[in-house]
Coordinates of C-alpha atoms and ligand atoms in Angstrom, one line a residue:
M1 CA 173.2 278.5 83.4
K2 CA 174.5 275.6 81.4
K3 CA 171.0 274.1 81.3
N4 CA 169.6 277.3 79.9
R5 CA 172.2 277.3 77.2
Y6 CA 171.1 273.8 76.2
L7 CA 167.5 274.9 76.2
I8 CA 168.3 277.8 73.9
L9 CA 170.3 275.5 71.6
I10 CA 167.4 273.0 71.4
F11 CA 165.0 275.9 70.8
L12 CA 167.2 277.3 68.0
F13 CA 167.4 273.8 66.5
L14 CA 163.6 273.3 66.5
W15 CA 163.0 276.8 65.3
G16 CA 165.5 276.3 62.4
N17 CA 163.8 273.1 61.4
S18 CA 160.3 274.6 61.4
L19 CA 161.7 277.4 59.3
F20 CA 163.0 274.9 56.8
A21 CA 159.7 273.2 56.8
T22 CA 157.7 276.3 56.1
N23 CA 160.1 277.3 53.4
S24 CA 159.3 274.3 51.2
A25 CA 156.3 274.2 49.0
I26 CA 153.8 271.4 49.5
L27 CA 152.5 269.3 46.6
K28 CA 149.0 269.4 48.0
D29 CA 147.1 267.3 45.5
I30 CA 147.0 265.7 42.1
R31 CA 143.8 266.1 40.1
Y32 CA 143.2 264.4 36.7
F33 CA 140.6 264.4 34.1
S34 CA 141.1 261.3 32.0
Y35 CA 139.3 260.3 28.8
K36 CA 139.8 257.7 26.0
D37 CA 142.6 259.5 24.3
Y38 CA 143.3 262.6 26.3
T39 CA 144.2 263.2 29.9
R40 CA 144.8 266.4 31.8
V41 CA 146.8 266.2 35.1
V42 CA 146.9 269.1 37.5
L43 CA 149.5 269.4 40.3
D44 CA 148.3 271.7 43.0
L45 CA 151.1 273.4 45.0
S46 CA 151.1 275.6 48.1
K47 CA 153.3 278.2 46.4
P48 CA 155.3 278.8 43.2
I49 CA 158.2 276.5 42.6
R50 CA 160.7 275.7 39.9
Y51 CA 160.7 272.3 38.3
K52 CA 162.8 270.3 35.9
E53 CA 161.6 267.8 33.3
K54 CA 163.3 264.8 31.8
E55 CA 162.2 262.1 29.4
L56 CA 163.6 258.6 29.4
K57 CA 162.9 256.3 26.5
E58 CA 163.2 252.6 26.8
K59 CA 162.2 249.6 24.7
D60 CA 158.6 249.4 25.7
R61 CA 158.0 252.4 27.7
V62 CA 158.6 256.1 28.0
R63 CA 158.9 257.8 31.3
F64 CA 158.4 261.5 31.8
F65 CA 159.8 262.9 35.0
L66 CA 158.9 266.2 36.7
D67 CA 161.2 267.1 39.6
L68 CA 159.6 269.7 41.8
K69 CA 162.2 271.6 43.6
N70 CA 162.0 272.5 47.2
T71 CA 158.8 270.6 47.5
V72 CA 157.4 268.0 49.9
L73 CA 154.4 265.8 49.5
S74 CA 151.3 266.5 51.5
K75 CA 150.1 263.9 54.0
K76 CA 147.3 263.0 51.6
L77 CA 149.8 262.2 48.8
K78 CA 152.3 260.3 51.0
G79 CA 150.0 257.3 51.1
K80 CA 149.2 257.5 47.4
K81 CA 152.1 256.3 45.4
R82 CA 150.5 255.4 42.0
I83 CA 147.5 256.3 39.9
V84 CA 146.9 253.6 37.3
F85 CA 145.3 254.4 34.0
N86 CA 146.3 251.4 31.8
R87 CA 146.1 253.3 28.6
N88 CA 148.9 253.4 26.0
Y89 CA 149.3 257.1 26.1
I90 CA 149.2 257.1 29.9
R91 CA 149.8 254.0 31.9
E92 CA 150.3 255.3 35.3
I93 CA 151.5 258.3 37.4
R94 CA 153.8 257.7 40.3
I95 CA 154.4 260.2 43.0
G96 CA 157.4 260.1 45.5
Q97 CA 159.7 262.1 47.6
F98 CA 162.8 261.7 45.5
K99 CA 165.0 263.7 47.7
K100 CA 164.5 265.4 51.0
D101 CA 163.5 268.6 49.1
I102 CA 162.5 267.2 45.7
A103 CA 159.2 265.7 45.0
R104 CA 159.0 263.6 41.8
V105 CA 156.1 262.9 39.6
V106 CA 156.6 260.3 36.9
L107 CA 154.2 259.7 34.0
E108 CA 154.7 256.4 32.3
F109 CA 153.3 255.6 28.8
K110 CA 153.9 253.4 25.8
E111 CA 153.5 256.0 23.2
V112 CA 152.1 259.5 23.2
K113 CA 151.0 261.8 20.3
E114 CA 151.6 265.0 22.1
K115 CA 152.2 266.3 25.6
K116 CA 152.6 269.7 27.0
H117 CA 152.8 271.3 30.4
F118 CA 152.6 274.7 31.8
A119 CA 152.2 276.5 35.1
L120 CA 149.3 278.7 36.2
K121 CA 149.3 281.0 39.2
Q122 CA 147.1 281.9 42.1
P123 CA 147.0 279.2 43.3
F124 CA 150.2 277.9 41.7
R125 CA 149.6 274.7 39.7
I126 CA 151.3 272.7 37.0
V127 CA 149.0 271.5 34.2
I128 CA 150.1 268.5 32.0
D129 CA 148.1 267.7 28.9
I130 CA 148.7 264.3 27.3
F131 CA 147.1 263.3 24.0
G132 CA 146.9 259.8 22.8
T133 CA 146.4 258.5 19.3
R134 CA 142.8 258.9 18.2
G135 CA 141.1 255.6 17.7
E136 CA 143.6 253.6 19.6
K137 CA 142.6 249.9 19.7
N138 CA 144.2 247.1 21.6
G139 CA 147.4 249.0 21.6
I140 CA 147.7 249.1 17.8
K141 CA 148.4 252.5 16.6
T142 CA 146.2 253.5 13.8
T143 CA 148.0 255.7 11.3
I144 CA 146.8 257.6 8.3
K145 CA 149.3 255.7 6.1
N146 CA 147.3 252.5 6.4
S147 CA 144.2 254.1 5.1
N148 CA 143.4 253.9 1.4
K149 CA 140.9 256.6 1.5
P150 CA 142.2 259.2 3.7
N151 CA 139.4 261.3 5.0
K152 CA 140.0 265.0 4.9
K153 CA 139.2 265.6 8.5
K154 CA 141.8 263.1 9.7
I155 CA 144.5 264.7 7.6
G156 CA 143.6 268.0 9.0
K157 CA 143.8 266.7 12.6
I158 CA 147.1 265.1 12.1
S159 CA 148.7 268.1 10.5
N160 CA 147.4 270.2 13.3
T161 CA 149.2 268.2 15.9
K162 CA 152.6 268.1 14.3
P163 CA 155.2 269.4 16.5
V164 CA 155.8 273.0 15.6
K165 CA 159.4 274.2 15.3
T166 CA 160.0 276.8 17.9
G167 CA 160.1 280.3 16.6
T168 CA 158.7 279.5 13.2
A169 CA 155.0 279.9 13.7
K170 CA 153.9 283.4 12.9
L171 CA 150.6 285.0 12.8
D172 CA 150.6 285.7 9.1
G173 CA 151.5 283.1 6.5
D174 CA 151.1 280.3 9.0
K175 CA 151.2 277.1 7.0
K176 CA 149.1 275.1 9.3
F177 CA 146.4 277.8 9.1
S178 CA 146.1 277.8 5.3
M179 CA 146.2 274.0 5.3
A180 CA 143.2 273.8 7.6
R181 CA 141.4 276.2 5.4
Q182 CA 142.3 274.4 2.2
L183 CA 141.0 271.2 3.6
A184 CA 137.8 272.9 4.5
L185 CA 137.5 271.4 8.0
T186 CA 133.9 270.9 8.9
V187 CA 132.6 271.7 12.3
K188 CA 131.0 268.6 13.9
T189 CA 131.3 269.3 17.6
I190 CA 131.0 272.5 19.7
V191 CA 131.6 272.9 23.4
L192 CA 129.8 275.7 25.1
D193 CA 131.1 276.8 28.4
P194 CA 128.9 278.9 30.7
G195 CA 131.3 280.7 33.0
H196 CA 131.5 280.2 36.8
G197 CA 128.8 278.3 38.7
G198 CA 128.3 277.0 42.2
K199 CA 130.4 278.7 44.8
D200 CA 131.7 281.0 42.2
P201 CA 129.0 283.5 41.2
G202 CA 131.2 285.4 38.8
T203 CA 130.6 289.2 38.7
I204 CA 127.5 290.5 40.5
G205 CA 125.3 293.3 39.1
K206 CA 125.8 296.7 40.6
Y207 CA 122.1 297.7 40.6
Y208 CA 120.0 294.5 40.7
K209 CA 122.5 292.0 42.1
T210 CA 122.2 289.8 39.0
K211 CA 124.6 286.9 39.1
E212 CA 126.9 286.3 36.1
K213 CA 126.7 282.5 36.6
T214 CA 122.9 282.5 36.2
V215 CA 122.7 284.8 33.2
V216 CA 125.5 283.0 31.2
L217 CA 124.1 279.6 31.9
D218 CA 120.7 280.7 30.4
I219 CA 122.4 282.3 27.4
A220 CA 124.5 279.1 26.7
K221 CA 121.4 276.9 26.9
R222 CA 119.8 279.1 24.3
V223 CA 122.8 279.0 22.0
E224 CA 122.7 275.2 22.4
Y225 CA 119.0 275.2 21.4
Y226 CA 119.7 277.2 18.2
I227 CA 122.7 275.1 17.1
T228 CA 120.9 271.8 17.7
R229 CA 117.7 273.1 16.2
Y230 CA 119.2 274.4 13.0
T231 CA 122.3 272.4 12.3
K232 CA 123.6 268.8 12.8
I233 CA 126.4 269.9 15.0
K234 CA 126.8 268.1 18.3
V235 CA 126.8 270.4 21.3
Y236 CA 128.3 269.7 24.7
M237 CA 128.0 271.9 27.7
T238 CA 130.7 272.1 30.4
R239 CA 127.8 272.6 32.9
R240 CA 124.0 272.5 32.7
T241 CA 123.3 273.3 36.3
D242 CA 124.6 275.6 39.0
V243 CA 127.8 273.7 39.8
F244 CA 131.4 274.8 40.3
I245 CA 133.8 273.5 37.7
P246 CA 137.6 274.4 37.8
L247 CA 138.9 276.4 34.8
E248 CA 141.3 273.6 33.9
E249 CA 138.5 271.0 33.7
R250 CA 136.5 273.1 31.2
T251 CA 139.3 273.1 28.6
A252 CA 140.1 269.5 29.4
F253 CA 136.5 268.6 28.7
A254 CA 136.6 270.4 25.3
N255 CA 139.8 268.6 24.3
S256 CA 138.4 265.3 25.3
K257 CA 135.3 265.7 23.2
H258 CA 137.5 266.6 20.2
A259 CA 135.5 269.8 19.9
D260 CA 136.0 271.8 16.7
L261 CA 135.1 275.0 18.5
F262 CA 135.0 276.2 22.1
I263 CA 132.9 279.1 23.3
S264 CA 133.2 280.4 26.9
I265 CA 130.3 282.7 27.7
H266 CA 130.6 285.4 30.4
A267 CA 129.2 288.8 31.6
N268 CA 131.5 291.6 32.4
S269 CA 132.0 294.4 34.9
A270 CA 134.1 297.5 34.8
K271 CA 135.0 300.3 37.2
N272 CA 133.7 302.8 34.6
R273 CA 130.0 302.4 35.1
K274 CA 129.3 303.8 31.6
A275 CA 131.0 300.8 30.0
Y276 CA 128.3 298.9 28.1
G277 CA 128.2 296.5 25.2
L278 CA 129.7 293.3 23.7
E279 CA 133.3 292.2 23.5
T280 CA 134.8 289.0 22.3
F281 CA 138.2 287.7 23.3
W282 CA 140.7 285.3 21.8
L283 CA 143.8 284.0 23.5
N284 CA 147.0 286.0 23.3
F285 CA 149.2 288.2 25.3
T286 CA 148.1 291.8 25.6
T287 CA 149.4 295.1 27.0
D288 CA 145.9 296.7 26.9
A289 CA 145.0 297.6 30.5
H290 CA 141.3 296.9 30.0
S291 CA 141.9 293.4 28.6
I292 CA 144.3 292.6 31.4
S293 CA 141.7 293.6 34.0
V294 CA 139.1 291.4 32.3
A295 CA 141.4 288.5 32.2
A296 CA 142.5 289.0 35.8
K297 CA 138.8 288.9 36.9
E298 CA 137.9 285.8 34.8
N299 CA 141.1 284.0 35.9
A300 CA 140.5 284.9 39.5
S301 CA 144.0 286.2 39.7
S302 CA 145.8 289.5 39.9
S303 CA 146.8 291.8 37.0
R304 CA 150.4 291.2 37.9
S305 CA 150.1 287.4 37.4
I306 CA 148.6 288.2 33.9
W307 CA 151.9 289.9 33.1
E308 CA 153.8 286.9 34.3
L309 CA 152.0 284.8 31.7
K310 CA 153.9 286.4 28.9
G311 CA 156.6 283.7 28.7
L312 CA 154.1 280.8 28.9
L313 CA 151.9 282.3 26.2
K314 CA 154.8 282.7 23.8
K315 CA 155.4 279.0 24.2
I316 CA 151.8 277.8 24.1
T317 CA 150.5 280.0 21.3
L318 CA 152.9 278.3 18.9
T319 CA 150.8 275.2 19.1
S320 CA 147.3 276.7 19.5
K321 CA 144.9 277.9 16.8
L322 CA 145.6 281.6 17.1
I323 CA 144.5 282.9 13.7
E324 CA 141.4 280.7 13.6
S325 CA 140.4 281.9 17.1
R326 CA 140.8 285.5 16.0
I327 CA 138.7 285.0 12.9
F328 CA 136.1 283.0 15.0
A329 CA 136.0 285.9 17.5
Q330 CA 135.4 288.4 14.8
K331 CA 132.6 286.5 13.2
V332 CA 130.8 286.0 16.5
Q333 CA 131.3 289.6 17.6
Y334 CA 130.0 291.2 14.4
S335 CA 127.2 288.8 13.7
T336 CA 125.9 289.2 17.2
L337 CA 126.1 293.0 17.1
Y338 CA 124.6 293.1 13.7
Y339 CA 121.6 291.0 14.9
L340 CA 121.2 292.8 18.2
R341 CA 121.2 296.2 16.6
R342 CA 117.9 295.4 14.9
Y343 CA 116.4 295.8 18.4
Y344 CA 118.8 297.8 20.5
R345 CA 121.6 300.4 20.5
Y346 CA 124.3 298.0 21.6
P347 CA 127.9 299.3 21.7
D348 CA 130.8 297.5 20.1
Y349 CA 133.4 296.8 22.8
K350 CA 135.6 295.3 20.1
V351 CA 137.4 292.0 19.5
R352 CA 140.3 291.8 21.8
K353 CA 143.0 289.4 22.9
A354 CA 143.8 288.4 26.4
P355 CA 145.3 285.5 28.4
F356 CA 142.4 283.6 29.8
Y357 CA 143.2 280.5 31.7
V358 CA 140.1 278.8 30.4
L359 CA 141.4 279.2 26.8
I360 CA 144.9 278.0 27.5
G361 CA 145.6 274.5 26.2
A362 CA 142.5 274.4 24.1
S363 CA 143.3 272.5 20.9
M364 CA 140.6 274.0 18.8
P365 CA 139.7 277.6 17.9
A366 CA 138.5 279.0 21.3
I367 CA 136.9 282.3 22.2
L368 CA 135.4 284.0 25.3
V369 CA 132.4 286.2 24.8
E370 CA 131.6 288.9 27.3
T371 CA 128.0 289.4 26.6
G372 CA 127.5 292.6 28.5
F373 CA 128.4 294.7 31.5
L374 CA 126.6 293.9 34.8
S375 CA 128.2 297.1 36.2
N376 CA 126.1 299.3 33.9
R377 CA 122.4 299.8 34.9
T378 CA 121.0 299.7 31.3
N379 CA 123.2 296.7 30.4
E380 CA 122.2 294.8 33.6
R381 CA 118.6 295.5 32.9
L382 CA 118.9 294.1 29.4
L383 CA 120.7 291.0 30.6
R384 CA 117.9 290.4 33.0
M385 CA 115.4 290.2 30.1
S386 CA 114.9 286.8 28.6
S387 CA 114.1 288.3 25.2
F388 CA 117.6 290.0 25.2
R389 CA 119.3 286.8 26.3
N390 CA 117.5 285.0 23.5
R391 CA 118.7 287.5 21.0
I392 CA 122.3 287.5 22.1
A393 CA 122.2 283.7 21.9
Y394 CA 120.8 283.8 18.4
G395 CA 123.5 286.3 17.5
I396 CA 126.2 283.9 18.7
F397 CA 124.6 281.1 16.8
L398 CA 124.7 283.3 13.6
G399 CA 128.4 284.0 14.3
V400 CA 129.1 280.3 14.5
K401 CA 127.3 279.8 11.2
K402 CA 129.3 282.6 9.6
Y403 CA 132.5 281.2 10.8
I404 CA 131.7 277.8 9.4
K405 CA 130.8 279.4 6.1
S406 CA 134.1 281.2 6.0
L407 CA 135.9 277.8 6.6
N408 CA 134.3 276.6 3.4
G409 CA 135.5 279.6 1.5
K410 CA 132.1 281.4 1.3
Ligands
ZN501 ZN1 133.1 285.5 33.9

């Protein structure tokens, strides 16, 4: 009898322990995309957690702590204590189990121009963006003050990255916005982002099984052709082949290239099979059911988690180029439609706002073009035609040109 009681106690003890273990989140992995003056770090967690941040400044270093509550390190990370970068704006990252239930990630740097972090869901991950000083050389900070002939572009860049006072940035009358316009920023670099790829086919056509990833890659290559053929703008593509690229990496790539514009190209699907036409999105929170469902699909998350982005967006949109993105979206939408309508009856599905992961954290005007609905028979047929894809690409190119013209006050 007594023996049994002991066994029960041991059993309860083990059971309790295993319960504790399954209750904590696991910091599964740390991914990073690091470039000369910009690094994006992504912490992958097994489930949503709360975390605390702290910054410690010392003579020759600054340390930024993230304490992940109720989190344990994965086996993979237990052996990996440091990731060394040796750059002024990011020297190294250290990972450790600070307390039994708190995992700690420390970023150490000498000086940093800007850093921001936010959490994304499904799967839960924390994204940290760190911007160094552009043109950093041998640890000497190059500032605009030292330059006798300040170039317009540089001033624009610097003013754009000034910390924004919370709660002061508004859509209308935004000072940063008019400043950028006054300085007539030129567009030198564009990043084109064909959606999906590899294991992620995107949406699949209802009638002919057309894959979104294939159609949008083809359109993006055609846009690239027109831009490089007719302008001196440098174009980078997030992918040129059928490969999978995480959403966070696409934005990171655009930031690292110091792109002046970012265009993510997609094809759509809707429950309503009659839905047909072009729509262009810019990043913002929305309550529109249709926009929420499009964002949920492109983010590979649920509509509910789109609602939960509200708080994050309030924070992040203070520093991103909202108005410019909206204007850019309008130019692309209406130039493309105007051009397409020479050939087809193509409905206007409007310029809309929605929280797309791929646009979050972009430091330039960024839009997402839904070129057509693969859930509609006629629209899918059109998207299968190379002549149509060519025209839609030419339309997007005209939109880019229109937007640049508008920057120059024309
Ligand atoms: Zn898509």
